[in-house]
Amino acid sequence: GINQLISNITRIKRKLNPALEIKGVLITNFKQNTKISKEKYNELIEIFGDKIFDTIIHQNTKIEESQNN
């Protein structure tokens, strides 16, 4: 998903809006205790650096469970 996002941004900048800038990145659906989430978080830090917002929206299993009722 991250690579596709970067590709889309690059294409938009090249063809439609050269002034397009990423103001920030909001991490959502984050599972703090999983290895994959930690790896993706670190990957986002490498790519976007200080553009990562301090707020992280964690995954809430209670919300998921309520949708199945």
Short mmCIF file of C-alpha atoms in Angstrom, two decimals:
data_model
loop_
_atom_site.label_atom_id
_atom_site.label_comp_id
_atom_site.label_asym_id
_atom_site.label_seq_id
_atom_site.Cartn_x
_atom_site.Cartn_y
_atom_site.Cartn_z
CA GLY A 1 0.00 0.00 0.00
CA ILE A 2 2.77 2.46 0.84
CA ASN A 3 4.52 1.97 -2.50
CA GLN A 4 1.24 2.49 -4.38
CA LEU A 5 0.59 5.67 -2.38
CA ILE A 6 4.03 7.07 -3.23
CA SER A 7 3.54 6.13 -6.88
CA ASN A 8 0.16 7.90 -7.00
CA ILE A 9 1.54 11.04 -5.38
CA THR A 10 4.44 11.09 -7.83
CA ARG A 11 2.10 10.76 -10.82
CA ILE A 12 -0.22 13.49 -9.55
CA LYS A 13 2.72 15.84 -8.99
CA ARG A 14 4.14 15.13 -12.43
CA LYS A 15 0.91 15.37 -14.44
CA LEU A 16 -1.61 17.45 -12.52
CA ASN A 17 -0.17 19.45 -9.66
CA PRO A 18 3.60 20.01 -9.34
CA ALA A 19 3.03 22.01 -6.15
CA LEU A 20 1.36 19.09 -4.35
CA GLU A 21 2.89 18.48 -0.92
CA ILE A 22 2.20 16.00 1.84
CA LYS A 23 1.43 17.99 4.97
CA GLY A 24 1.39 14.97 7.22
CA VAL A 25 0.73 11.28 7.62
CA LEU A 26 -1.80 9.90 10.10
CA ILE A 27 -1.24 6.30 11.14
CA THR A 28 -4.51 4.44 11.63
CA ASN A 29 -5.63 0.91 12.44
CA PHE A 30 -2.39 0.40 14.38
CA LYS A 31 -1.92 -2.74 16.48
CA GLN A 32 0.82 -1.87 18.93
CA ASN A 33 1.67 -5.46 19.89
CA THR A 34 2.23 -6.90 16.40
CA LYS A 35 5.53 -7.20 14.60
CA ILE A 36 4.06 -6.17 11.23
CA SER A 37 2.61 -2.94 12.64
CA LYS A 38 5.96 -2.03 14.17
CA GLU A 39 7.74 -2.79 10.88
CA LYS A 40 5.28 -0.67 8.87
CA TYR A 41 5.54 2.15 11.41
CA ASN A 42 9.34 2.14 11.05
CA GLU A 43 9.00 2.07 7.26
CA LEU A 44 6.71 5.11 7.37
CA ILE A 45 9.21 6.94 9.61
CA GLU A 46 11.98 6.21 7.08
CA ILE A 47 9.88 7.48 4.17
CA PHE A 48 8.04 10.44 5.69
CA GLY A 49 10.24 11.37 8.66
CA ASP A 50 8.92 14.34 10.61
CA LYS A 51 5.70 14.42 8.57
CA ILE A 52 4.29 11.60 10.73
CA PHE A 53 1.68 13.04 13.09
CA ASP A 54 2.22 12.38 16.80
CA THR A 55 -1.31 11.00 17.13
CA ILE A 56 -1.76 7.34 16.23
CA ILE A 57 -5.20 5.80 15.91
CA HIS A 58 -5.01 2.29 17.33
CA GLN A 59 -7.14 -0.60 16.22
CA ASN A 60 -10.01 -1.17 18.59
CA THR A 61 -11.18 -4.78 18.74
CA LYS A 62 -14.31 -3.82 20.69
CA ILE A 63 -15.49 -1.76 17.72
CA GLU A 64 -14.80 -4.63 15.35
CA GLU A 65 -16.66 -7.04 17.61
CA SER A 66 -19.67 -4.74 17.88
CA GLN A 67 -19.99 -4.63 14.09
CA ASN A 68 -20.43 -8.39 14.01
CA ASN A 69 -23.42 -8.38 16.36
#
